Coordinates of C-alpha atoms and ligand atoms in Angstrom, one line a residue:
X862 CA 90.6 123.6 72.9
X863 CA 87.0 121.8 72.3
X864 CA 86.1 118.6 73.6
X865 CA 87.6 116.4 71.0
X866 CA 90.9 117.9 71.0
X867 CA 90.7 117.5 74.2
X868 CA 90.0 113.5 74.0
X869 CA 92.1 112.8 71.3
X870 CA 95.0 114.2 73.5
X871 CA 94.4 112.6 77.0
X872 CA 93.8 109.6 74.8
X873 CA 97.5 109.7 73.2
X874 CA 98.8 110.4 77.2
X875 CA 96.6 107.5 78.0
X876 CA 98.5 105.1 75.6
X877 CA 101.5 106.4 76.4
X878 CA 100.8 106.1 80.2
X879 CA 98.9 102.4 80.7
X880 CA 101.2 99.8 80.5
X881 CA 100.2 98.4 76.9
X882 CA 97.6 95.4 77.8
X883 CA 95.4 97.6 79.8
X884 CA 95.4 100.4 76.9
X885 CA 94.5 97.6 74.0
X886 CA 92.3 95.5 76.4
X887 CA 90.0 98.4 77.7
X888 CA 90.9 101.9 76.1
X889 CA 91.9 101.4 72.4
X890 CA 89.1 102.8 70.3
X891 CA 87.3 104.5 72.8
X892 CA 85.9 107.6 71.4
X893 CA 84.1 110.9 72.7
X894 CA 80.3 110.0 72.7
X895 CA 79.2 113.6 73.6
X896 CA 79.6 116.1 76.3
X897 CA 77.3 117.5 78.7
X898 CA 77.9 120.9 80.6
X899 CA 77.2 121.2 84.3
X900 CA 77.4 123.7 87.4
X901 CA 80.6 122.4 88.3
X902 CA 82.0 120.2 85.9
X903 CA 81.9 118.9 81.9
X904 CA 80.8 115.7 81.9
X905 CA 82.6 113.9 79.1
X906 CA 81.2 110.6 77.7
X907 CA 83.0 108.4 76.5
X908 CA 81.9 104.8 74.2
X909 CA 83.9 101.8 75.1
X910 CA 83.8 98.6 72.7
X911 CA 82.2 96.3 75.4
X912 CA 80.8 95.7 79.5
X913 CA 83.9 94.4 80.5
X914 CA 85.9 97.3 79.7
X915 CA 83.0 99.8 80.7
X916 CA 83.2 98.4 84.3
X917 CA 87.0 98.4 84.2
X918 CA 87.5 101.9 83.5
X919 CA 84.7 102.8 85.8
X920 CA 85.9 100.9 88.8
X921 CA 89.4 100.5 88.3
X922 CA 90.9 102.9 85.7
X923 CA 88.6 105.8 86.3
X924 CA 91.3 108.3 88.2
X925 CA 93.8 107.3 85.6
X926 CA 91.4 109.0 82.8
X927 CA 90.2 112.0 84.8
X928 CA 93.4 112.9 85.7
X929 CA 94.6 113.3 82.4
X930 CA 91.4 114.7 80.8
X931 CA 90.6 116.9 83.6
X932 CA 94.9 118.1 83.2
X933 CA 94.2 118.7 79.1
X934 CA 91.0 120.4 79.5
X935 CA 92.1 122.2 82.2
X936 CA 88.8 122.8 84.0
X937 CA 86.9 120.6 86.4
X938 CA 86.0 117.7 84.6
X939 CA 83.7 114.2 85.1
X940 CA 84.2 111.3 83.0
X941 CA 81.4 108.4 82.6
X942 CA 81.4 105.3 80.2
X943 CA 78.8 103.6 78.0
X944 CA 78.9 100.4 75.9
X945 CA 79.2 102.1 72.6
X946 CA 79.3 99.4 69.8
X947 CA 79.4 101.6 66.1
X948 CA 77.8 99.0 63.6
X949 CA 79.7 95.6 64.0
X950 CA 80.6 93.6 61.1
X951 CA 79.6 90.8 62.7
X952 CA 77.6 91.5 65.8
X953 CA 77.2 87.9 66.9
X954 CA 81.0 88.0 67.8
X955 CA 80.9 91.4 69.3
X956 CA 78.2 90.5 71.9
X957 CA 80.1 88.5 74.2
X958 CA 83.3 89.9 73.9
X959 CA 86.3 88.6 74.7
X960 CA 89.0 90.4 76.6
X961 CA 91.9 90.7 74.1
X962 CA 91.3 90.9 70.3
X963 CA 94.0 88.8 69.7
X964 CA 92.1 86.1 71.1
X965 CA 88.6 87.2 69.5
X966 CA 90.3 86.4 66.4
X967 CA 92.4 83.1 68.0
X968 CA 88.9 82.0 69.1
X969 CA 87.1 82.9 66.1
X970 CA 89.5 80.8 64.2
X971 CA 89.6 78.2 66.7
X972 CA 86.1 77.7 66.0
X973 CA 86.4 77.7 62.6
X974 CA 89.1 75.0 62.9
X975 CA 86.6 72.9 64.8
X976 CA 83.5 73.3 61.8
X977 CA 86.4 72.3 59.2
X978 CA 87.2 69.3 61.7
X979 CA 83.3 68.4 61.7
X980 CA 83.8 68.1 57.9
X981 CA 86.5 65.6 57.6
X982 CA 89.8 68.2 59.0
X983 CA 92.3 65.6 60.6
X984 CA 93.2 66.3 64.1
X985 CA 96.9 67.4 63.2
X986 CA 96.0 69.9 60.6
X987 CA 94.0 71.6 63.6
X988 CA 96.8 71.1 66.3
X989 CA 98.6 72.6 63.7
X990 CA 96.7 75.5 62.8
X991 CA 97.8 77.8 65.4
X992 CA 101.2 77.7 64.1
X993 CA 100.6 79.3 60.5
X994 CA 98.9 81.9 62.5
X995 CA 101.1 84.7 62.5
X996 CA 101.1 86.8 65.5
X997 CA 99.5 90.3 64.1
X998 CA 102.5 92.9 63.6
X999 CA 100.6 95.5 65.3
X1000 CA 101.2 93.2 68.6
X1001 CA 104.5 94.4 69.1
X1002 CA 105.6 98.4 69.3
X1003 CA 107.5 99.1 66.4
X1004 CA 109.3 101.6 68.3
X1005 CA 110.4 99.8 71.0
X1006 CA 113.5 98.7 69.3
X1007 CA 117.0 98.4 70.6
X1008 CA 118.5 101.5 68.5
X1009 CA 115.7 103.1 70.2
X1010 CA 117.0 102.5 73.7
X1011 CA 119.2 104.8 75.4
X1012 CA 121.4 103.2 77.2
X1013 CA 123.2 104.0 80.9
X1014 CA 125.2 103.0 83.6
X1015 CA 121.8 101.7 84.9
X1016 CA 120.3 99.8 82.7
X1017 CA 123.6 98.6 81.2
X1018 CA 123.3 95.3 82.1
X1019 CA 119.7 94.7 81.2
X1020 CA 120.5 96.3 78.0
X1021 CA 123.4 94.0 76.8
X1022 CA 121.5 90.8 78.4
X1023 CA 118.6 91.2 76.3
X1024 CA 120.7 92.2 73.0
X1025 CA 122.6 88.7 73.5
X1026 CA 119.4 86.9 73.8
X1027 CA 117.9 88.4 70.6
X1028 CA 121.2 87.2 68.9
X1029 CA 121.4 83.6 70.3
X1030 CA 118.0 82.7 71.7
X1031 CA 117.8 79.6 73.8
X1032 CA 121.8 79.8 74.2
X1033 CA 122.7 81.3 77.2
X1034 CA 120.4 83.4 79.3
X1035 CA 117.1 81.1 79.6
X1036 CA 115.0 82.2 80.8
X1037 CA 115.9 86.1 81.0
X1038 CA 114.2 87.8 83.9
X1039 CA 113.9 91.5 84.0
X1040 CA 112.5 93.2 86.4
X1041 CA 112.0 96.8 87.7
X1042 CA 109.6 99.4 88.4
X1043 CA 106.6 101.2 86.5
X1044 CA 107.9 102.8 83.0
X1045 CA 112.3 101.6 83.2
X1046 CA 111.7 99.7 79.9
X1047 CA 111.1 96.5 80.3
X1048 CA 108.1 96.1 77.9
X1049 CA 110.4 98.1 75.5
X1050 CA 113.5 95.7 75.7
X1051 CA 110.8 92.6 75.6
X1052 CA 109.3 93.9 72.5
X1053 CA 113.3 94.6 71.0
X1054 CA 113.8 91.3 71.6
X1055 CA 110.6 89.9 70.2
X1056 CA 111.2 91.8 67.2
X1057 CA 114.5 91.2 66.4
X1058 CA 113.7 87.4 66.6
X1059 CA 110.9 87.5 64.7
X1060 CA 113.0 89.4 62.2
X1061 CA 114.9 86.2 62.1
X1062 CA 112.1 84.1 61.5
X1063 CA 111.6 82.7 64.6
X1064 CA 108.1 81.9 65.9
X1065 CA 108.1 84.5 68.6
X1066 CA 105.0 84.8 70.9
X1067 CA 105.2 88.2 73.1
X1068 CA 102.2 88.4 75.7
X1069 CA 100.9 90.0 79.2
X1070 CA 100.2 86.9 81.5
X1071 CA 96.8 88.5 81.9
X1072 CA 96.0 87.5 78.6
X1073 CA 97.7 84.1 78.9
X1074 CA 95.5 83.4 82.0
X1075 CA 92.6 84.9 79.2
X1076 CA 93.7 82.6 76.3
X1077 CA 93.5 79.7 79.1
X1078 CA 90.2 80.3 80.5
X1079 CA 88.9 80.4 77.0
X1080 CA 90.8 77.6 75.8
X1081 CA 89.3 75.4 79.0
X1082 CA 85.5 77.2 78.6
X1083 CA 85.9 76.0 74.6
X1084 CA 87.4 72.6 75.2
X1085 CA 90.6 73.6 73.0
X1086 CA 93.1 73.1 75.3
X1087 CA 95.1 70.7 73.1
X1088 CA 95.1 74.0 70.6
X1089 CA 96.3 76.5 73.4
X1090 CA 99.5 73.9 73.8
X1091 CA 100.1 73.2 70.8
X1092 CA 100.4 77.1 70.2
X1093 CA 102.6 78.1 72.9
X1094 CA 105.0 75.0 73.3
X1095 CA 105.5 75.7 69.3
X1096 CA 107.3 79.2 70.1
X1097 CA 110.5 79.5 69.7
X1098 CA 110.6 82.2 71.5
X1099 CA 108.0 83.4 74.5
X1100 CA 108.3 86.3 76.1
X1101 CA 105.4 87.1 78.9
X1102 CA 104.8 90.3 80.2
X1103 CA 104.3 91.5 84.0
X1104 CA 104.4 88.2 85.0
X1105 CA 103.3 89.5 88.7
X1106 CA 100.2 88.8 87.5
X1107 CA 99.9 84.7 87.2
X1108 CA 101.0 84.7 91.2
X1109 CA 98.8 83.4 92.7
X1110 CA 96.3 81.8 89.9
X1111 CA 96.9 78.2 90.1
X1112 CA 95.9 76.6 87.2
X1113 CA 97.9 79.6 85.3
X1114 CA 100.6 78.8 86.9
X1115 CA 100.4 75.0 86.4
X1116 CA 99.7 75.2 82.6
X1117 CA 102.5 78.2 82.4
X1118 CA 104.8 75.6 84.3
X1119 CA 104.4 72.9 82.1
X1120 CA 105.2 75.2 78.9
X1121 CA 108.1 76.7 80.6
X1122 CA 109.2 73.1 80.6
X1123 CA 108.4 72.0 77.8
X1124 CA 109.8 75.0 76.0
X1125 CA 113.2 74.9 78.4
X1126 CA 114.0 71.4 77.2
X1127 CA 114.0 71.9 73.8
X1128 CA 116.0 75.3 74.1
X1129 CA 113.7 77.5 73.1
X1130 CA 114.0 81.2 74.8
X1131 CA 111.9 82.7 77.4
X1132 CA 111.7 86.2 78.4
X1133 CA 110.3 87.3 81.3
X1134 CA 109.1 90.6 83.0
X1135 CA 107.8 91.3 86.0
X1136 CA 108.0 94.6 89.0
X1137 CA 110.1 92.5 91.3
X1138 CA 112.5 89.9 91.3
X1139 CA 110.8 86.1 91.7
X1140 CA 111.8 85.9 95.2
X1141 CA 109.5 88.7 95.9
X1142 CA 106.5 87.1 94.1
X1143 CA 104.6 86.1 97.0
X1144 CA 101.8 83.6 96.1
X1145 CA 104.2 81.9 93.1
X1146 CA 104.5 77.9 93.5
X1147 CA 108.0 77.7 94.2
X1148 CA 109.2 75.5 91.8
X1149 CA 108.1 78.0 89.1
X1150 CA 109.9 80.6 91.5
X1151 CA 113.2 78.3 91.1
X1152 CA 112.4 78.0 87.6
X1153 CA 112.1 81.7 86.8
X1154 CA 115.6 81.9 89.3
X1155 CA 117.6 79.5 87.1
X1156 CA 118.9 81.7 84.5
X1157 CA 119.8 85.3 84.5
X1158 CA 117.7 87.3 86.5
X1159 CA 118.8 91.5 85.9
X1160 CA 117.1 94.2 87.2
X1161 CA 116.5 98.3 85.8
X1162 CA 117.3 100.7 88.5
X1163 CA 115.5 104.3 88.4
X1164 CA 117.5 106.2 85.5
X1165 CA 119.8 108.8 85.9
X1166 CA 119.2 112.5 85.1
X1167 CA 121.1 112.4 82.2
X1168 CA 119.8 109.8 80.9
X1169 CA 115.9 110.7 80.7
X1170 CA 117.4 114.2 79.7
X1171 CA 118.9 111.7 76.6
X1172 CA 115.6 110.2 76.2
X1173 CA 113.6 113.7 76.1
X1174 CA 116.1 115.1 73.2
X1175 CA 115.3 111.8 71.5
X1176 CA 111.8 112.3 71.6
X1177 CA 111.8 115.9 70.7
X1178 CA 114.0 115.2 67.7
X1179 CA 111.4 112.4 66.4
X1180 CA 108.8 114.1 66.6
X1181 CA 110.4 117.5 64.9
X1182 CA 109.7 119.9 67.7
X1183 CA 112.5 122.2 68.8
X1184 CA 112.4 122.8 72.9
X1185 CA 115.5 125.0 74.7
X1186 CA 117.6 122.6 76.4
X1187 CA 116.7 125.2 80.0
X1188 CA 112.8 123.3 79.1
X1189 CA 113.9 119.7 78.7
X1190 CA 116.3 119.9 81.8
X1191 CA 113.5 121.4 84.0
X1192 CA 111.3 118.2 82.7
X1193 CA 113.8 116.1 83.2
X1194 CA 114.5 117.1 86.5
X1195 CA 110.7 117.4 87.6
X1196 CA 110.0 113.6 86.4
X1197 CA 111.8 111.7 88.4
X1198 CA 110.2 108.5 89.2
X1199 CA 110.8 106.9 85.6
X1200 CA 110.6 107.2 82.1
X1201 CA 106.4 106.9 81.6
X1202 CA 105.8 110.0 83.8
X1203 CA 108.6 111.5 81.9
X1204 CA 106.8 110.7 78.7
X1205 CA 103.5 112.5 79.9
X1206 CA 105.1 115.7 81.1
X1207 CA 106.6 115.8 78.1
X1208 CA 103.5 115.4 75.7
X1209 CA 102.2 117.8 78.4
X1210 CA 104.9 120.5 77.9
X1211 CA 104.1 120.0 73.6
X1212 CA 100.3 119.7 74.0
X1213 CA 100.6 123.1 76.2
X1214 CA 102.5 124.8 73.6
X1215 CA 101.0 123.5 70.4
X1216 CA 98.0 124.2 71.5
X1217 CA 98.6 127.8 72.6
X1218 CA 100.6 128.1 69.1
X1219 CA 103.6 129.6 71.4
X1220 CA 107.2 128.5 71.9
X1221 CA 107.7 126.6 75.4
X1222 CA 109.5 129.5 77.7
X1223 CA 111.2 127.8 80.7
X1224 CA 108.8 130.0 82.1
X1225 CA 105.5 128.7 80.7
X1226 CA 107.0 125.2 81.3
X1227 CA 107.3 126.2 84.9
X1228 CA 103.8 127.1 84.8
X1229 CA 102.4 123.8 83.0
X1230 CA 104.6 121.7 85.9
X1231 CA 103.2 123.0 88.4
X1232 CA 99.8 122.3 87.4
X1233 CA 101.0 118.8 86.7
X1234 CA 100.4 116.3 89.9
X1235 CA 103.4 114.8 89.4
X1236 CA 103.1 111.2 91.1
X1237 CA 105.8 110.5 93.3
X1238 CA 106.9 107.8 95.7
X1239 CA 104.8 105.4 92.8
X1240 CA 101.9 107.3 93.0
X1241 CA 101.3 107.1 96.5
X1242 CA 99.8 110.0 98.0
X1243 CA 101.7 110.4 101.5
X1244 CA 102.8 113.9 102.5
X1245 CA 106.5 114.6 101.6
X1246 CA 109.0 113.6 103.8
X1247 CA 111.2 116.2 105.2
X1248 CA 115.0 116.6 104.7
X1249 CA 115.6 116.3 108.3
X1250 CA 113.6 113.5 108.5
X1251 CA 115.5 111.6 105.8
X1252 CA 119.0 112.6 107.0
X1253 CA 118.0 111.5 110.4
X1254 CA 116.8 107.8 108.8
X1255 CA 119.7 107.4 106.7
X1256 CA 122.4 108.9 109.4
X1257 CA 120.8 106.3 112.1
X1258 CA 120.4 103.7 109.7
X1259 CA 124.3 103.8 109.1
X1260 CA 125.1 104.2 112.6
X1261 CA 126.4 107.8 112.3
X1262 CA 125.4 111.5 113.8
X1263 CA 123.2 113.0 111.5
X1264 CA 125.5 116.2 111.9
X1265 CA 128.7 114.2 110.4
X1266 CA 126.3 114.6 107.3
X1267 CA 125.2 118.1 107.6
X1268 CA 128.9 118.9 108.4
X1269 CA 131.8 119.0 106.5
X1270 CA 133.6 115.9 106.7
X1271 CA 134.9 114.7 103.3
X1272 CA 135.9 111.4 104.8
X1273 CA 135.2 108.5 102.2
X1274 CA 132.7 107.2 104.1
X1275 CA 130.9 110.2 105.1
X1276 CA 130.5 110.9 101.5
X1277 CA 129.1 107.8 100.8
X1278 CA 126.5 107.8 103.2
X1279 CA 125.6 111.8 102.5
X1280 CA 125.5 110.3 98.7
X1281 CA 122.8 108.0 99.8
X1282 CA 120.9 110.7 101.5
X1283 CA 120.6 112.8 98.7
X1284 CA 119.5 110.3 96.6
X1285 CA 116.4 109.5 98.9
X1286 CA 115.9 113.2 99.6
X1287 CA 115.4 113.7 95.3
X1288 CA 113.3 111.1 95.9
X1289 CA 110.8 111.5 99.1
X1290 CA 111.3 115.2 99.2
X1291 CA 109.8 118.0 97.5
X1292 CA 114.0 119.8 98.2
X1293 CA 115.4 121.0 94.7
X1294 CA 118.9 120.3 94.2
X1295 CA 119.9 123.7 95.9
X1296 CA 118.1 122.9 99.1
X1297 CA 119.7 119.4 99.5
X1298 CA 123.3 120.2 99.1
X1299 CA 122.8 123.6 101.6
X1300 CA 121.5 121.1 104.0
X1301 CA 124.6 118.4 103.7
X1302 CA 127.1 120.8 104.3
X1303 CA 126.6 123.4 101.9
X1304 CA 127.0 121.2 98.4
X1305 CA 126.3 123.1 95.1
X1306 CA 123.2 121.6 93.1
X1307 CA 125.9 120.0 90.7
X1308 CA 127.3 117.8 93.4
X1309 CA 124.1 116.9 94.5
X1310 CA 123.3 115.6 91.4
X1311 CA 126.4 113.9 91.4
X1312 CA 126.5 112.2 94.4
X1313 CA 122.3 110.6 92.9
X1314 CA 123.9 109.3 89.9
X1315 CA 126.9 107.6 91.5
X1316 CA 124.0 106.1 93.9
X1317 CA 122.0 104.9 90.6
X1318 CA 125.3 103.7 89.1
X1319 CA 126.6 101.5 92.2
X1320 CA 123.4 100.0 92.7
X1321 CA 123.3 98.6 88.9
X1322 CA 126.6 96.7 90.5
X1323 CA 126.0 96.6 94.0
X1324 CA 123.5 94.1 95.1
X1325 CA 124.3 94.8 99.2
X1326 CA 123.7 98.6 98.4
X1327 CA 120.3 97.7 96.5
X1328 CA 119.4 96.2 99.9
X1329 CA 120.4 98.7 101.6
X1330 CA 118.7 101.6 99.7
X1331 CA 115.1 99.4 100.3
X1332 CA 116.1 99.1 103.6
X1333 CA 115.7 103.0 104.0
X1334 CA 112.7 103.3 101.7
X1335 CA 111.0 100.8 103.8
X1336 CA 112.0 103.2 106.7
X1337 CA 111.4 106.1 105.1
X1338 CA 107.4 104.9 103.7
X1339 CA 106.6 103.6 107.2
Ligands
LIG1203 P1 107.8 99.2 81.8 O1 107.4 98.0 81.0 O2 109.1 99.0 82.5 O3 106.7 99.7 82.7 P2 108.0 100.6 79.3 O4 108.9 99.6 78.5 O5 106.5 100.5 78.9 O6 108.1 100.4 80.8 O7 108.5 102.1 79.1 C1 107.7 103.2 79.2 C2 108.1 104.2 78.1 O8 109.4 104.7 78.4 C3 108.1 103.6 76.7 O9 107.7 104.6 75.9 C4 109.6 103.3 76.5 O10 109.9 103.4 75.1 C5 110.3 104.4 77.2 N1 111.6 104.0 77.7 C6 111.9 103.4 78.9 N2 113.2 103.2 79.1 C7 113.7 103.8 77.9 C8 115.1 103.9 77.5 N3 116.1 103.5 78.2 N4 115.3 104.5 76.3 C9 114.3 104.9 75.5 N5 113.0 104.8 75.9 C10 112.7 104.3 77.1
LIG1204 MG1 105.6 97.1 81.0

């Protein structure tokens, strides 16, 4: 593969992997500059569009981006960044770039709004202004739609909230609050929603809070904070992303209560999405916290094996490649953690065999697994925990003998608790299936992967199990 190839696929993984702001705010329309050999290592070069984002991917986003380079090219590999600006249109707006380019071109227009003013524009026709402003289509993922969501016992609920929302915004959920962990599909159920009102002709305004704390900086910095009301408390539907982001940032959180209000009393929707529920949003003012509280709050559990085996024949079907169902159960079973790593194991597993113009053997996926660092435990890098070790946690934790697990006792509540330990061993162990179910008296694989999905399924209903199941991972990380 030469160095392009090479770019042009980590830079697909790379959108698929970074949650969608960070990919349009730092990566989108980076290109290869040029490489330059060395003893140990190919230094690739890559040109980014501005400072901010050269600085960001150096500091911050740099292990994401050699990771999945140095995985494509397969050799050692070093990555550095330059400002890389390839003739501007108009290179006085370039310069000082701002951090979305939605809101270059909000700002741009704001400040064209404010010339017109100077020439006799009335002060409503440039409150107003925002609101002919169509949000670009390219904003939202036109394939994260609702027929493209597969649909489980675990993220049931989250599922059918969101559909009723898109069918009666501002009726009975408000706001909806979805939360969960990296990659469960909560900026693909956002952007269902956001599309399927603006389908209805709703003024629909999806965004990361990142870049509504942006739009506000700029709005304050530009004295156009009558226009940065005016545009959001005009939605009829608002939907902010990762909202774990605006804890903590006080005048965000201010301004964001105020539209939340202001939005809330008129009935208009908002959608919300964050990696926790808001009582576990630390540094948020509370009555934003009782806000965000006071309508339906639903969370997406870790899917179940079947499920991201569903997702993996989806993708294969769409994109018209034919992989033994042996190759896309070995990837589903390797990526575990959620649907995002399962996505770049996947394009891993293609990339691999398009690229060696071969058919993917289980075998040769074997191979290309292994060299993939699949992050665990959320990408922490702890050693693995042992079986032992998590029976022990679990057994103690339950106030039982760890040998009433490793034994045979088929007792109702034996089995429950054994269920819970195999779920945590799939997930802090490095044990296949095989190795967990010898070790709680002498299960096949099949019942081991059983006994995970009933744990998946009863948390979707059982809040006191949720707790309980963080109880151990707290246990079990510590
Ligand atoms: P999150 O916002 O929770 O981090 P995303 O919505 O970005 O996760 O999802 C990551 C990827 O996984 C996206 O490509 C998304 O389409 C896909 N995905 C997640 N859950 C599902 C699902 N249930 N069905 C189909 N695709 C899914
Ligand atoms: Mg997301």
């Amino acid at each position: 593969m030469n160095a392009q190839d090479a770019w042009n696929v980590a830079y697909s993984q790379l959108e698929l992997q970074l949650d969608r702001g960070s990919f349009d705010t730092w990566l989108r329309g980076a290109l290869l500059l040029h490489t330059e050999p060395g003893i140990e290592s190919t230094l690739f070069v890559i040109g980014v569009r501005n400072t901010y984002a050269r600085d960001m991917l150096q500091h911050r986003l740099y292990r994401n981006v050699w990771r999945i380079l140095h995985d494509v090219w397969g050799d050692p590999v070093e990555v550095r960044f330059e400002v890389h600006q390839p003739a501007p249109r108009n290179p006085e707006r370039e310069v000082e770039m701002p951090l979305f380019r939605l809101l270059a071109e909000q700002q741009a227009n704001a400040a064209i709004d404010d010339k017109q003013s100077d020439l006799g524009g009335s002060l409503s026709d440039r409150v107003r202004r925002p609101e002919r402003q169509a949000l670009p289509e390219s904003d939202l993922n036109p394939k994260f739609t609702f027929a493209r969501f597969i649909v489980s016992n675990a993220n049931r609920l989250a599922y059918e909230s969101a559909r009723a929302v898109a069918e009666n915004p501002g009726r009975y959920y408000n706001p909806f609050f979805v939360y969960g962990g990296v990659g469960q599909g909560k900026t693909h159920l956002l952007h269902a929603i956001a599309q399927a009102c603006q389908s209805k002709g709703l003024r629909t305004i999806y965004l990361p809070s990142e870049a509504f704390t942006n739009d506000l900086v700029d709005a304050i910095r530009q004295k156009t904070t009558a226009m940065f009301r005016e545009k959001y408390r005009s939605a009829d539907v608002l939907l902010v992303d990762d909202v774990q982001f605006i804890s903590g940032k006080e005048s965000t959180q201010e301004e964001f209560f105020h539209t939340f209000n202001a939005l809330y009393t008129f009935n208009k929707q908002i959608v919300l999405a964050s990696d926790r529920p808001p009582r576990e949003l630390a540094t948020l003012e509370d009555r934003l916290r009782s806000r965000f509280e006071g309508g339906l709050v639903v969370d997406i559990p870790p899917l179940e094996f079947e499920t991201r085996l569903a997702i993996l024949e989806m993708w294969a079907q769409e994109r018209g490649v034919r992989l033994q169902r042996s190759v896309l159960e070995l990837v589903a079973e390797r990526a575990r953690s959620n649907v995002r790593e399962l996505e770049g194991v996947f394009n891993q597993v293609i990339a691999k065999s398009q690229f060696a113009h071969q058919p993917m053997t289980l075998d040769n996926a074997e191979a290309v697994l292994q060299q993939y660092d699949a992050p665990r435990h959320h990408g922490s890098r702890r050693a693995p925990t042992t079986l032992n070790c998590v029976i022990e946690i679990t057994a103690r934790y339950y106030q039982m003998n760890p040998a009433e697990l490793t034994g045979k006792n088929r007792a109702q509540r034996v089995n429950n608790v054994r269920q819970v330990a195999m779920y945590l061993a799939r997930e802090y162990t490095e044990s296949s299936l095989a190795q967990i179910g010898e070790c709680l008296g002498g299960r096949s694989h099949t019942t081991v992967l059983h006994g995970c999905n009933k744990v998946v399924e009863m948390m979707g209903c059982d809040p006191v199990l949720r707790q309980q199941i963080e109880d151990l991972r707290q246990k079990l990380t510590n």
